[in-house]
Short mmCIF file of C-alpha atoms and ligand atoms in Angstrom, two decimals:
data_model
loop_
_atom_site.label_atom_id
_atom_site.label_comp_id
_atom_site.label_asym_id
_atom_site.label_seq_id
_atom_site.Cartn_x
_atom_site.Cartn_y
_atom_site.Cartn_z
CA MET A 1 -65.12 -27.66 95.91
CA THR A 2 -66.28 -26.20 99.16
CA ARG A 3 -69.56 -27.46 100.32
CA GLU A 4 -72.41 -24.94 100.53
CA ASN A 5 -74.30 -23.92 103.71
CA TRP A 6 -77.52 -22.46 104.34
CA VAL A 7 -77.08 -18.70 104.43
CA SER A 8 -79.18 -18.49 107.68
CA ARG A 9 -80.84 -20.49 110.37
CA VAL A 10 -84.22 -19.34 109.00
CA GLY A 11 -83.20 -20.42 105.50
CA PHE A 12 -82.68 -23.88 106.98
CA ILE A 13 -85.88 -23.98 108.84
CA LEU A 14 -87.90 -22.88 105.82
CA ALA A 15 -86.36 -25.52 103.58
CA ALA A 16 -86.89 -28.38 106.00
CA ALA A 17 -90.35 -27.14 106.72
CA GLY A 18 -90.93 -26.90 103.22
CA SER A 19 -89.89 -30.36 102.71
CA ALA A 20 -92.16 -31.66 105.57
CA VAL A 21 -95.18 -29.74 104.28
CA GLY A 22 -96.38 -31.28 101.35
CA LEU A 23 -99.25 -33.48 99.79
CA GLY A 24 -99.00 -35.30 103.17
CA ASN A 25 -100.32 -32.38 104.96
CA ILE A 26 -102.92 -31.02 102.49
CA TRP A 27 -104.04 -34.07 100.69
CA ARG A 28 -103.28 -36.97 103.01
CA PHE A 29 -103.43 -35.61 106.43
CA PRO A 30 -107.31 -34.55 106.15
CA TYR A 31 -108.31 -37.67 104.55
CA VAL A 32 -106.53 -40.01 107.10
CA ALA A 33 -108.04 -37.90 110.06
CA GLY A 34 -111.27 -38.17 108.12
CA GLU A 35 -111.09 -41.97 108.01
CA GLY A 36 -109.69 -42.17 111.47
CA GLY A 37 -112.66 -40.30 112.99
CA GLY A 38 -111.54 -36.88 113.36
CA ALA A 39 -110.47 -35.10 116.49
CA ALA A 40 -109.74 -38.20 118.61
CA TRP A 41 -107.29 -39.50 115.96
CA ILE A 42 -105.75 -36.17 115.81
CA ILE A 43 -104.96 -36.12 119.48
CA VAL A 44 -103.08 -39.54 119.06
CA TYR A 45 -101.28 -38.19 116.14
CA LEU A 46 -100.04 -35.21 118.12
CA LEU A 47 -98.74 -37.39 120.90
CA ILE A 48 -96.77 -39.45 118.29
CA VAL A 49 -95.36 -36.36 116.57
CA LEU A 50 -94.12 -35.25 120.09
CA ILE A 51 -92.70 -38.51 121.30
CA ILE A 52 -91.24 -39.87 118.04
CA GLY A 53 -91.53 -37.35 115.39
CA TYR A 54 -89.55 -34.59 117.30
CA PRO A 55 -86.81 -36.73 118.62
CA MET A 56 -86.16 -38.31 115.10
CA MET A 57 -86.13 -34.88 113.60
CA VAL A 58 -83.43 -33.77 115.95
CA THR A 59 -81.41 -37.00 115.40
CA GLU A 60 -81.45 -36.65 111.53
CA ILE A 61 -80.30 -33.02 111.84
CA SER A 62 -77.63 -33.92 114.07
CA LEU A 63 -76.39 -36.93 111.94
CA GLY A 64 -76.28 -34.66 108.82
CA ARG A 65 -74.81 -31.63 110.51
CA SER A 66 -72.08 -33.83 112.19
CA SER A 67 -70.89 -35.42 109.08
CA GLN A 68 -71.42 -32.49 106.58
CA ARG A 69 -71.82 -35.06 103.98
CA ASN A 70 -74.74 -36.66 101.82
CA VAL A 71 -76.68 -39.40 103.48
CA LEU A 72 -74.57 -42.23 102.11
CA GLY A 73 -71.28 -40.32 103.18
CA THR A 74 -72.80 -39.75 106.59
CA PHE A 75 -73.24 -43.47 107.41
CA LYS A 76 -69.83 -44.05 106.00
CA SER A 77 -68.14 -41.40 107.89
CA LEU A 78 -69.88 -41.93 111.29
CA ALA A 79 -69.44 -45.74 111.15
CA PRO A 80 -66.20 -46.35 108.68
CA LYS A 81 -65.68 -49.75 107.32
CA THR A 82 -69.05 -51.27 108.35
CA PRO A 83 -71.94 -52.07 106.18
CA TRP A 84 -74.07 -49.40 107.54
CA TRP A 85 -73.64 -47.32 104.51
CA LEU A 86 -76.38 -49.68 103.01
CA VAL A 87 -78.73 -47.94 105.16
CA GLY A 88 -77.89 -44.62 103.48
CA ALA A 89 -78.16 -46.43 100.16
CA LEU A 90 -81.63 -47.56 101.17
CA THR A 91 -82.79 -44.02 101.95
CA VAL A 92 -81.43 -42.82 98.58
CA LEU A 93 -83.44 -45.53 96.88
CA THR A 94 -86.58 -44.63 98.96
CA SER A 95 -86.37 -40.78 98.00
CA VAL A 96 -85.99 -41.68 94.41
CA VAL A 97 -89.03 -44.18 94.48
CA ILE A 98 -91.11 -41.88 96.42
CA LEU A 99 -90.35 -38.87 94.15
CA SER A 100 -91.32 -40.92 91.18
CA TYR A 101 -95.04 -41.19 92.11
CA TYR A 102 -95.20 -38.18 94.31
CA SER A 103 -94.59 -36.19 91.03
CA VAL A 104 -97.25 -38.02 89.38
CA VAL A 105 -99.84 -36.98 92.11
CA ALA A 106 -98.40 -33.62 92.03
CA GLY A 107 -98.87 -33.48 88.38
CA TRP A 108 -102.68 -34.25 88.90
CA SER A 109 -102.60 -31.26 91.22
CA LEU A 110 -101.07 -28.94 88.69
CA SER A 111 -103.59 -29.97 86.02
CA TYR A 112 -106.37 -29.14 88.44
CA VAL A 113 -104.93 -25.63 88.88
CA PHE A 114 -105.80 -25.13 85.22
CA GLU A 115 -108.85 -27.01 84.98
CA THR A 116 -110.39 -25.04 87.78
CA ALA A 117 -108.96 -21.71 86.72
CA LEU A 118 -110.55 -22.26 83.07
CA GLY A 119 -113.82 -22.91 84.68
CA ASN A 120 -114.23 -26.69 83.83
CA MET A 121 -114.86 -27.56 87.34
CA GLY A 122 -118.01 -25.46 87.85
CA PRO A 123 -121.52 -26.49 88.99
CA GLY A 124 -122.97 -29.69 87.30
CA VAL A 125 -119.81 -31.41 86.57
CA ASP A 126 -119.67 -34.97 87.64
CA PHE A 127 -116.51 -34.71 89.72
CA GLU A 128 -115.82 -38.47 90.07
CA ASP A 129 -115.84 -38.72 86.32
CA ALA A 130 -113.90 -35.77 85.76
CA PHE A 131 -111.00 -37.13 88.12
CA PHE A 132 -111.12 -40.72 86.68
CA GLY A 133 -111.27 -39.32 83.24
CA HIS A 134 -108.07 -37.42 83.88
CA ILE A 135 -105.99 -40.14 85.46
CA THR A 136 -106.96 -42.87 83.05
CA SER A 137 -106.05 -40.60 80.05
CA VAL A 138 -102.77 -41.44 78.60
CA TRP A 139 -100.98 -38.33 77.76
CA PRO A 140 -102.17 -35.51 79.99
CA PRO A 141 -100.90 -37.15 83.31
CA ILE A 142 -97.40 -37.88 81.67
CA ILE A 143 -97.21 -34.35 80.60
CA TRP A 144 -98.02 -32.78 83.72
CA HIS A 145 -95.67 -35.29 85.47
CA ALA A 146 -93.00 -33.93 83.09
CA ILE A 147 -93.76 -30.40 83.85
CA PHE A 148 -93.54 -30.94 87.46
CA MET A 149 -90.20 -32.88 87.33
CA LEU A 150 -88.74 -30.11 85.09
CA LEU A 151 -89.58 -27.55 87.80
CA THR A 152 -87.99 -29.72 90.46
CA VAL A 153 -84.93 -30.27 88.53
CA GLY A 154 -84.71 -26.52 87.65
CA ILE A 155 -84.65 -25.48 91.39
CA ILE A 156 -82.18 -28.21 92.42
CA ALA A 157 -79.81 -27.50 89.46
CA ALA A 158 -79.50 -23.88 90.67
CA GLY A 159 -77.91 -24.98 94.11
CA VAL A 160 -78.63 -25.15 97.67
CA VAL A 161 -78.58 -21.33 98.27
CA LYS A 162 -79.61 -19.92 94.96
CA GLY A 163 -82.02 -22.87 94.24
CA ILE A 164 -83.61 -24.37 97.30
CA GLN A 165 -83.12 -21.49 99.87
CA ARG A 166 -84.22 -18.80 97.45
CA TRP A 167 -87.33 -20.64 96.19
CA VAL A 168 -88.62 -21.79 99.59
CA GLN A 169 -88.22 -18.10 100.79
CA ILE A 170 -90.59 -17.14 97.89
CA LEU A 171 -92.91 -20.02 98.03
CA TRP A 172 -93.75 -20.08 101.74
CA PRO A 173 -95.38 -16.61 101.87
CA VAL A 174 -97.17 -17.33 98.72
CA MET A 175 -98.59 -20.32 100.52
CA GLY A 176 -99.30 -18.84 103.74
CA VAL A 177 -101.19 -16.04 102.34
CA LEU A 178 -103.36 -18.20 100.13
CA LEU A 179 -104.18 -20.61 102.93
CA VAL A 180 -105.50 -17.70 105.20
CA ILE A 181 -107.81 -16.51 102.39
CA LEU A 182 -109.15 -19.93 101.93
CA LEU A 183 -109.58 -20.40 105.65
CA VAL A 184 -111.58 -17.13 106.11
CA ARG A 185 -113.71 -18.35 103.21
CA ALA A 186 -114.30 -21.84 104.56
CA LEU A 187 -115.08 -20.75 108.17
CA THR A 188 -117.74 -18.24 106.93
CA LEU A 189 -119.56 -20.72 104.84
CA PRO A 190 -123.15 -21.27 106.03
CA GLY A 191 -123.16 -24.62 107.81
CA ALA A 192 -119.55 -24.56 108.54
CA GLY A 193 -119.94 -25.05 112.31
CA GLU A 194 -120.93 -28.72 112.08
CA GLY A 195 -117.74 -29.64 110.23
CA LEU A 196 -115.82 -27.54 112.97
CA GLY A 197 -117.37 -29.54 115.64
CA TRP A 198 -116.71 -32.81 113.92
CA TYR A 199 -113.33 -31.88 113.48
CA LEU A 200 -112.54 -30.43 116.90
CA ILE A 201 -114.52 -32.45 119.50
CA PRO A 202 -112.93 -35.83 120.06
CA ASP A 203 -114.90 -39.16 120.01
CA PHE A 204 -112.51 -41.63 121.49
CA SER A 205 -115.02 -44.62 120.72
CA GLN A 206 -113.64 -43.99 116.96
CA LEU A 207 -110.07 -45.24 117.96
CA ASP A 208 -108.60 -48.61 117.81
CA ALA A 209 -105.12 -50.07 117.29
CA GLY A 210 -105.17 -49.33 113.49
CA SER A 211 -105.42 -45.59 114.32
CA PHE A 212 -101.93 -45.74 115.84
CA VAL A 213 -100.48 -47.61 113.05
CA ALA A 214 -101.89 -44.85 110.59
CA ALA A 215 -100.64 -42.04 112.80
CA ILE A 216 -97.08 -43.35 112.98
CA GLY A 217 -96.88 -43.86 109.30
CA GLN A 218 -98.38 -40.50 108.67
CA ALA A 219 -96.14 -38.85 111.22
CA PHE A 220 -92.90 -40.21 109.43
CA PHE A 221 -94.10 -39.44 105.95
CA THR A 222 -95.11 -35.86 106.66
CA LEU A 223 -92.01 -34.97 108.58
CA SER A 224 -89.90 -36.30 105.82
CA LEU A 225 -88.25 -38.78 108.18
CA ALA A 226 -86.36 -41.78 107.19
CA MET A 227 -85.62 -40.84 103.84
CA GLY A 228 -82.15 -39.25 103.85
CA VAL A 229 -84.04 -35.71 103.47
CA ILE A 230 -83.42 -34.38 106.73
CA ILE A 231 -79.98 -35.83 107.08
CA THR A 232 -79.19 -34.04 103.71
CA TYR A 233 -80.63 -30.76 104.66
CA GLY A 234 -78.97 -30.96 108.05
CA SER A 235 -75.62 -31.66 106.34
CA TYR A 236 -75.84 -28.02 104.78
CA LEU A 237 -76.40 -26.63 108.28
CA ALA A 238 -73.16 -24.71 109.54
CA LYS A 239 -71.68 -26.30 112.89
CA LYS A 240 -72.43 -23.17 114.83
CA GLU A 241 -76.25 -23.22 114.19
CA GLU A 242 -78.40 -24.65 116.80
CA ILE A 243 -80.66 -27.59 116.41
CA PRO A 244 -83.23 -28.24 119.21
CA GLY A 245 -85.06 -25.04 118.54
CA SER A 246 -85.03 -25.26 114.77
CA GLY A 247 -86.22 -28.94 114.96
CA GLY A 248 -89.28 -27.64 117.06
CA TYR A 249 -90.02 -24.91 114.53
CA ILE A 250 -90.03 -27.42 111.62
CA VAL A 251 -92.19 -29.95 113.46
CA GLY A 252 -94.43 -27.15 114.65
CA MET A 253 -94.96 -25.69 111.31
CA ASP A 254 -95.70 -29.06 109.70
CA THR A 255 -98.26 -29.97 112.37
CA GLY A 256 -99.72 -26.34 112.09
CA ILE A 257 -100.26 -26.66 108.34
CA ALA A 258 -101.87 -30.01 108.50
CA ILE A 259 -104.25 -28.99 111.11
CA LEU A 260 -105.07 -25.49 109.24
CA ALA A 261 -105.67 -27.74 106.04
CA GLY A 262 -108.31 -29.70 107.91
CA LEU A 263 -109.90 -26.42 109.24
CA VAL A 264 -110.28 -25.42 105.58
CA ILE A 265 -111.58 -28.62 104.24
CA PHE A 266 -114.05 -30.21 106.66
CA PRO A 267 -116.15 -27.16 107.29
CA ALA A 268 -116.52 -26.71 103.53
CA VAL A 269 -117.23 -30.45 103.27
CA PHE A 270 -119.89 -30.40 105.83
CA ALA A 271 -121.35 -27.06 104.43
CA GLN A 272 -122.08 -29.09 101.25
CA GLY A 273 -123.45 -32.09 103.12
CA LEU A 274 -120.79 -34.37 101.79
CA SER A 275 -118.96 -37.07 103.75
CA PRO A 276 -115.67 -36.43 105.59
CA ASP A 277 -114.23 -39.95 104.99
CA ALA A 278 -114.06 -39.92 101.22
CA GLY A 279 -110.47 -41.37 101.33
CA PRO A 280 -107.82 -40.27 98.63
CA GLY A 281 -110.53 -38.69 96.57
CA LEU A 282 -111.18 -36.11 99.20
CA ALA A 283 -108.94 -33.58 97.59
CA PHE A 284 -109.60 -34.39 94.02
CA ILE A 285 -113.26 -35.21 93.91
CA THR A 286 -114.90 -34.02 96.95
CA LEU A 287 -113.13 -30.62 97.39
CA PRO A 288 -113.77 -29.56 93.56
CA GLU A 289 -117.31 -30.18 94.25
CA VAL A 290 -117.38 -28.01 97.48
CA PHE A 291 -115.70 -25.21 95.67
CA ALA A 292 -117.90 -25.32 92.70
CA GLU A 293 -120.91 -24.76 94.93
CA ILE A 294 -119.42 -21.96 97.02
CA PRO A 295 -121.54 -18.82 96.43
CA TRP A 296 -119.53 -16.28 94.10
CA ALA A 297 -116.11 -16.98 93.00
CA GLY A 298 -115.94 -20.91 93.65
CA ALA A 299 -113.41 -21.29 90.73
CA LEU A 300 -111.14 -18.77 92.19
CA PHE A 301 -110.95 -20.37 95.72
CA GLY A 302 -110.65 -23.94 93.87
CA THR A 303 -107.77 -22.58 91.93
CA LEU A 304 -106.16 -21.20 94.96
CA PHE A 305 -106.48 -24.47 96.71
CA PHE A 306 -104.73 -26.40 93.96
CA ILE A 307 -101.91 -23.67 93.78
CA ILE A 308 -101.21 -24.36 97.59
CA LEU A 309 -101.27 -28.04 97.05
CA SER A 310 -98.91 -27.78 93.89
CA VAL A 311 -96.53 -25.30 95.82
CA ALA A 312 -96.50 -27.44 98.92
CA ALA A 313 -95.52 -30.47 96.67
CA LEU A 314 -92.86 -28.67 94.90
CA THR A 315 -90.93 -27.62 98.05
CA SER A 316 -91.13 -31.38 99.08
CA ALA A 317 -90.08 -32.78 95.67
CA ILE A 318 -86.80 -30.54 95.43
CA SER A 319 -85.83 -32.02 98.94
CA LEU A 320 -86.45 -35.47 97.82
CA LEU A 321 -84.26 -34.99 94.53
CA GLU A 322 -81.46 -33.17 96.63
CA VAL A 323 -80.87 -36.64 98.36
CA SER A 324 -79.55 -38.34 95.28
CA VAL A 325 -78.22 -35.34 93.73
CA SER A 326 -76.00 -34.58 96.91
CA TRP A 327 -74.88 -38.27 96.82
CA LEU A 328 -73.68 -38.06 93.23
CA ILE A 329 -71.80 -34.66 93.79
CA ASP A 330 -70.17 -35.87 97.01
CA GLU A 331 -69.37 -39.43 96.13
CA LYS A 332 -69.10 -39.37 92.41
CA ASN A 333 -67.87 -35.89 91.90
CA TRP A 334 -70.35 -35.08 89.30
CA THR A 335 -71.60 -31.53 88.81
CA ARG A 336 -74.74 -30.40 90.24
CA ILE A 337 -76.28 -29.77 86.83
CA LYS A 338 -75.41 -33.13 85.41
CA SER A 339 -76.63 -34.92 88.70
CA ALA A 340 -79.97 -33.12 88.74
CA VAL A 341 -80.64 -33.71 85.11
CA THR A 342 -79.74 -37.42 85.18
CA MET A 343 -81.59 -38.02 88.42
CA GLY A 344 -84.75 -36.11 86.97
CA ILE A 345 -84.80 -38.25 83.83
CA ILE A 346 -84.55 -41.49 85.82
CA ILE A 347 -87.18 -40.43 88.26
CA PHE A 348 -89.37 -39.38 85.49
CA VAL A 349 -89.01 -42.69 83.85
CA LEU A 350 -89.81 -44.54 86.94
CA GLY A 351 -92.99 -42.58 87.16
CA LEU A 352 -94.35 -43.71 84.09
CA PRO A 353 -95.57 -47.09 85.44
CA PRO A 354 -97.64 -45.59 88.01
CA THR A 355 -99.07 -43.38 85.57
CA LEU A 356 -99.86 -45.68 82.99
CA GLY A 357 -101.29 -48.04 85.68
CA TYR A 358 -104.63 -46.20 85.32
CA SER A 359 -104.81 -46.29 81.56
CA VAL A 360 -102.75 -48.89 79.28
CA TRP A 361 -101.58 -50.98 82.11
CA GLU A 362 -104.84 -50.72 83.90
CA GLY A 363 -105.03 -54.57 84.56
CA VAL A 364 -101.88 -54.74 86.38
CA SER A 365 -102.42 -55.14 90.11
CA PHE A 366 -100.36 -56.56 93.10
CA LYS A 367 -103.15 -57.97 95.36
CA PRO A 368 -103.11 -58.31 98.22
CA VAL A 369 -100.58 -55.34 98.66
CA ALA A 370 -102.01 -53.06 96.06
CA PRO A 371 -104.64 -52.67 93.63
CA ASP A 372 -102.74 -50.71 90.96
CA LEU A 373 -99.21 -49.72 90.17
CA LEU A 374 -99.14 -46.26 91.96
CA ASP A 375 -100.54 -48.01 95.08
CA PHE A 376 -97.83 -50.58 94.69
CA TYR A 377 -95.11 -47.99 94.62
CA GLU A 378 -96.67 -46.23 97.65
CA PHE A 379 -96.74 -49.59 99.53
CA LEU A 380 -93.02 -50.31 98.76
CA ALA A 381 -91.75 -46.97 99.55
CA GLU A 382 -94.13 -46.04 102.59
CA HIS A 383 -94.95 -49.39 104.15
CA VAL A 384 -91.56 -51.24 103.53
CA PHE A 385 -88.62 -48.87 103.02
CA LEU A 386 -89.73 -46.04 105.22
CA CYS A 387 -90.36 -48.35 108.11
CA VAL A 388 -87.22 -50.35 107.62
CA GLY A 389 -85.26 -47.26 106.87
CA GLY A 390 -86.62 -45.51 110.17
CA LEU A 391 -85.87 -48.57 112.18
CA LEU A 392 -82.44 -48.83 111.15
CA THR A 393 -81.59 -45.21 111.19
CA SER A 394 -82.78 -44.94 114.88
CA ILE A 395 -80.65 -48.16 115.87
CA PHE A 396 -77.72 -46.61 114.02
CA ALA A 397 -78.12 -43.35 115.85
CA GLY A 398 -78.96 -44.82 119.27
CA TYR A 399 -76.26 -47.74 119.39
CA VAL A 400 -73.74 -47.59 116.69
CA TRP A 401 -72.98 -43.77 116.62
CA GLY A 402 -74.61 -43.71 120.23
CA ALA A 403 -77.44 -41.81 121.63
CA LYS A 404 -75.23 -39.57 123.93
CA LYS A 405 -73.31 -38.33 120.91
CA VAL A 406 -76.56 -37.48 119.23
CA GLN A 407 -77.67 -35.65 122.19
CA ASP A 408 -74.14 -33.80 122.41
CA GLU A 409 -74.17 -32.85 118.73
CA ALA A 410 -77.68 -31.59 118.92
CA ASN A 411 -76.77 -29.41 121.94
CA SER A 412 -73.59 -28.07 120.23
CA GLY A 413 -74.19 -24.75 119.12
CA VAL A 414 -76.97 -23.76 121.52
CA ALA A 415 -76.43 -20.59 123.22
CA GLU A 416 -76.32 -20.31 126.95
CA GLY A 417 -79.73 -20.44 128.52
CA LYS A 418 -81.47 -21.65 125.48
CA PHE A 419 -83.46 -24.82 124.97
CA LYS A 420 -81.30 -27.98 125.05
CA ILE A 421 -82.21 -31.62 124.54
CA GLY A 422 -82.36 -33.26 127.96
CA ASN A 423 -81.54 -36.73 129.01
CA TRP A 424 -85.10 -37.94 128.49
CA PHE A 425 -83.77 -38.05 124.78
CA ILE A 426 -81.63 -41.16 125.43
CA PRO A 427 -84.20 -43.74 126.44
CA ILE A 428 -86.55 -42.39 123.84
CA LEU A 429 -84.07 -42.89 121.03
CA LYS A 430 -82.58 -46.32 122.36
CA TYR A 431 -85.96 -47.81 123.37
CA VAL A 432 -89.09 -46.18 122.63
CA ILE A 433 -88.68 -45.23 118.79
CA PRO A 434 -87.08 -48.57 117.65
CA ILE A 435 -89.61 -50.68 119.46
CA ILE A 436 -92.54 -48.74 118.29
CA ILE A 437 -91.40 -48.80 114.59
CA ALA A 438 -90.75 -52.60 114.91
CA VAL A 439 -94.26 -53.18 116.24
CA ILE A 440 -95.72 -50.96 113.53
CA LEU A 441 -93.75 -52.85 110.92
CA ILE A 442 -94.95 -56.17 112.16
CA LEU A 443 -98.72 -55.07 112.46
CA GLY A 444 -98.53 -53.51 109.02
CA THR A 445 -97.19 -56.72 107.46
CA ILE A 446 -99.81 -58.68 109.04
CA GLU A 447 -102.54 -56.07 108.10
CA ILE A 448 -101.65 -56.73 104.46
CA ILE A 449 -100.86 -60.41 104.18
CA TRP A 450 -103.43 -61.58 106.88
CA PRO A 451 -105.80 -58.96 107.66
CA GLU A 452 -108.57 -61.40 109.03
CA ILE A 453 -106.53 -62.02 112.27
CA LEU A 454 -106.52 -58.24 113.10
CA PRO A 455 -109.36 -56.93 115.30
CA TRP A 456 -109.52 -53.72 113.20
CA ASP A 457 -109.92 -52.74 109.60
CA PRO A 458 -107.13 -51.82 107.60
CA VAL A 459 -106.48 -48.15 106.85
N1 LIG B 1 -93.19 -34.56 103.80
C1 LIG B 1 -93.76 -34.53 102.54
C2 LIG B 1 -95.20 -34.39 102.57
O1 LIG B 1 -95.80 -34.30 103.70
C3 LIG B 1 -93.39 -35.60 101.78
C4 LIG B 1 -91.95 -36.08 101.65
C5 LIG B 1 -91.68 -37.25 102.15
C6 LIG B 1 -91.10 -35.20 101.34
C7 LIG B 1 -90.27 -37.48 102.18
C8 LIG B 1 -89.79 -35.37 101.38
C9 LIG B 1 -89.47 -36.59 101.84
O2 LIG B 1 -95.98 -34.46 101.52
#
C-alpha cells in the first residue's frame, strides 16, 4: 500500500497548526499566564518558544519526513538495531494517555456548548456549582467523552487526506471567524481597558524560577512536541516540501491564537470585576459568568466560545489518535478503520478512570503528585512522559542521528534564496535544548516531592 502524503504544503501546515492549537491555547495558556502574572510571563514564554519550541518543531518534522514512517518506525529506521525504538514506543504511549483525559475535558467543553445555547448558563446561576455539578455526575461526562471520541475516530478512519486534511481545512476558518467576533465583543465591553493593561504591560517583579518551568511545560504541550505527533504528521510530508518556513507558520499560528485567546478573555474578566488568576476553572467557571453578564446575547457569545474550544480540541485530538493508528497501520499491517476503532475504544476506556475520579472514585488521590485521577494522568503524561520523551528525542536527534543531518534534512527542499536553517541550530539542538529540559525535569520532580526546598510556589 502506498503511503499517503498531504496534498499540499498548506494542508500540512493547517493540520500541524490544528494539532498545536487546542485546549492548551484557549483553556490552559490564559490561566497559566494569569497565574504567572500576565505580560512578563508571556515574554518569557515567547523567548522559550523561539529558542526551544521552533528548533524542536523543525527537528521533529525533519525526523518524520526523512523516515516516511510512523514514530516507532522513524526511530527504528534512523537507528537500526538499537534500543532507540523504545523512545518511539514511549511517545505512542504518551499520545494515548494524553488523549484519554484530553477527551474528557473536551467532552466538558462540548456539553457547555449545549448548556450555554439552551440558556442554562444565564445570569443568577452559581457557576461553580454548575461546573462541579457536571463533572461530579456519573453519566453525562462519560457520554460527552464518548461523543468526542466518536468524532475523533470518524475523522481518523477517513484517512490523512480525506479525513484530517479535509476537516482541518473546514474547521480552521470556522474557528478564526468565531474568534474574531468574540475579540471585537470583548474589546468593546465597558471596562475592558484595565484587563488589556494587565495583560499587555509587563511587571517583571512577578517572575521567578517557577515561571520558567511553567513556560517550558506549556511550550512543549501547546506545540504538540515530544509526543510523536509532529514526527507522524511530518512523515506524511512529501520530500520535495520545505520545512523551515512551514515550522515557522505552525509555531507562529499556535502562539498567535494563544495570545488572541488571552485578548478575548482578560478584558472580559476584568470588565466583570473578576480575578484573572482563577486557575483551571477560568474557562468553565469564570468565563460563563462573564458571558452571562454581557449585555445582549451573552448566551450567543458563550456558545461561540465553547464551539471554538471544542473545535480546537478536536483538531488536536485527531493528531493524538493518528500517532498510534499510523503505528498499527505501518508496523502491524492493520487497516486504517480497524486501527482507528480499536484505539478509539481503548482510549475511551482509559478515559473512564479520570472521569469517574470526580464521582464514584472521588476518594482516590495520589498525593503529593495529584489530588485526583485526572490530575494524576496529567501528571504522568505532562510532567513525566513529556519531559523524558522530549529529552530523549532531542538527544537522539542531536547525537544519534546527528544535528548536522537534521539541519541538512530540514534544508532539503528549500528553494534557492528562501529561508534556511543556519548553523546556530547545531549548538541549540545539541546543548541548549537537552540541558534546559533536564533542568526542568529535575526541578519539576523536586517541586512535587519536596516543594519546601524551592524558593517559589509550585505552579
Ligand atoms: N497542542 C495541543 C493543545 O495545545 C495538545 C496536544 C498535545 C495535541 C500533544 C497533540 C499532541 O491543546
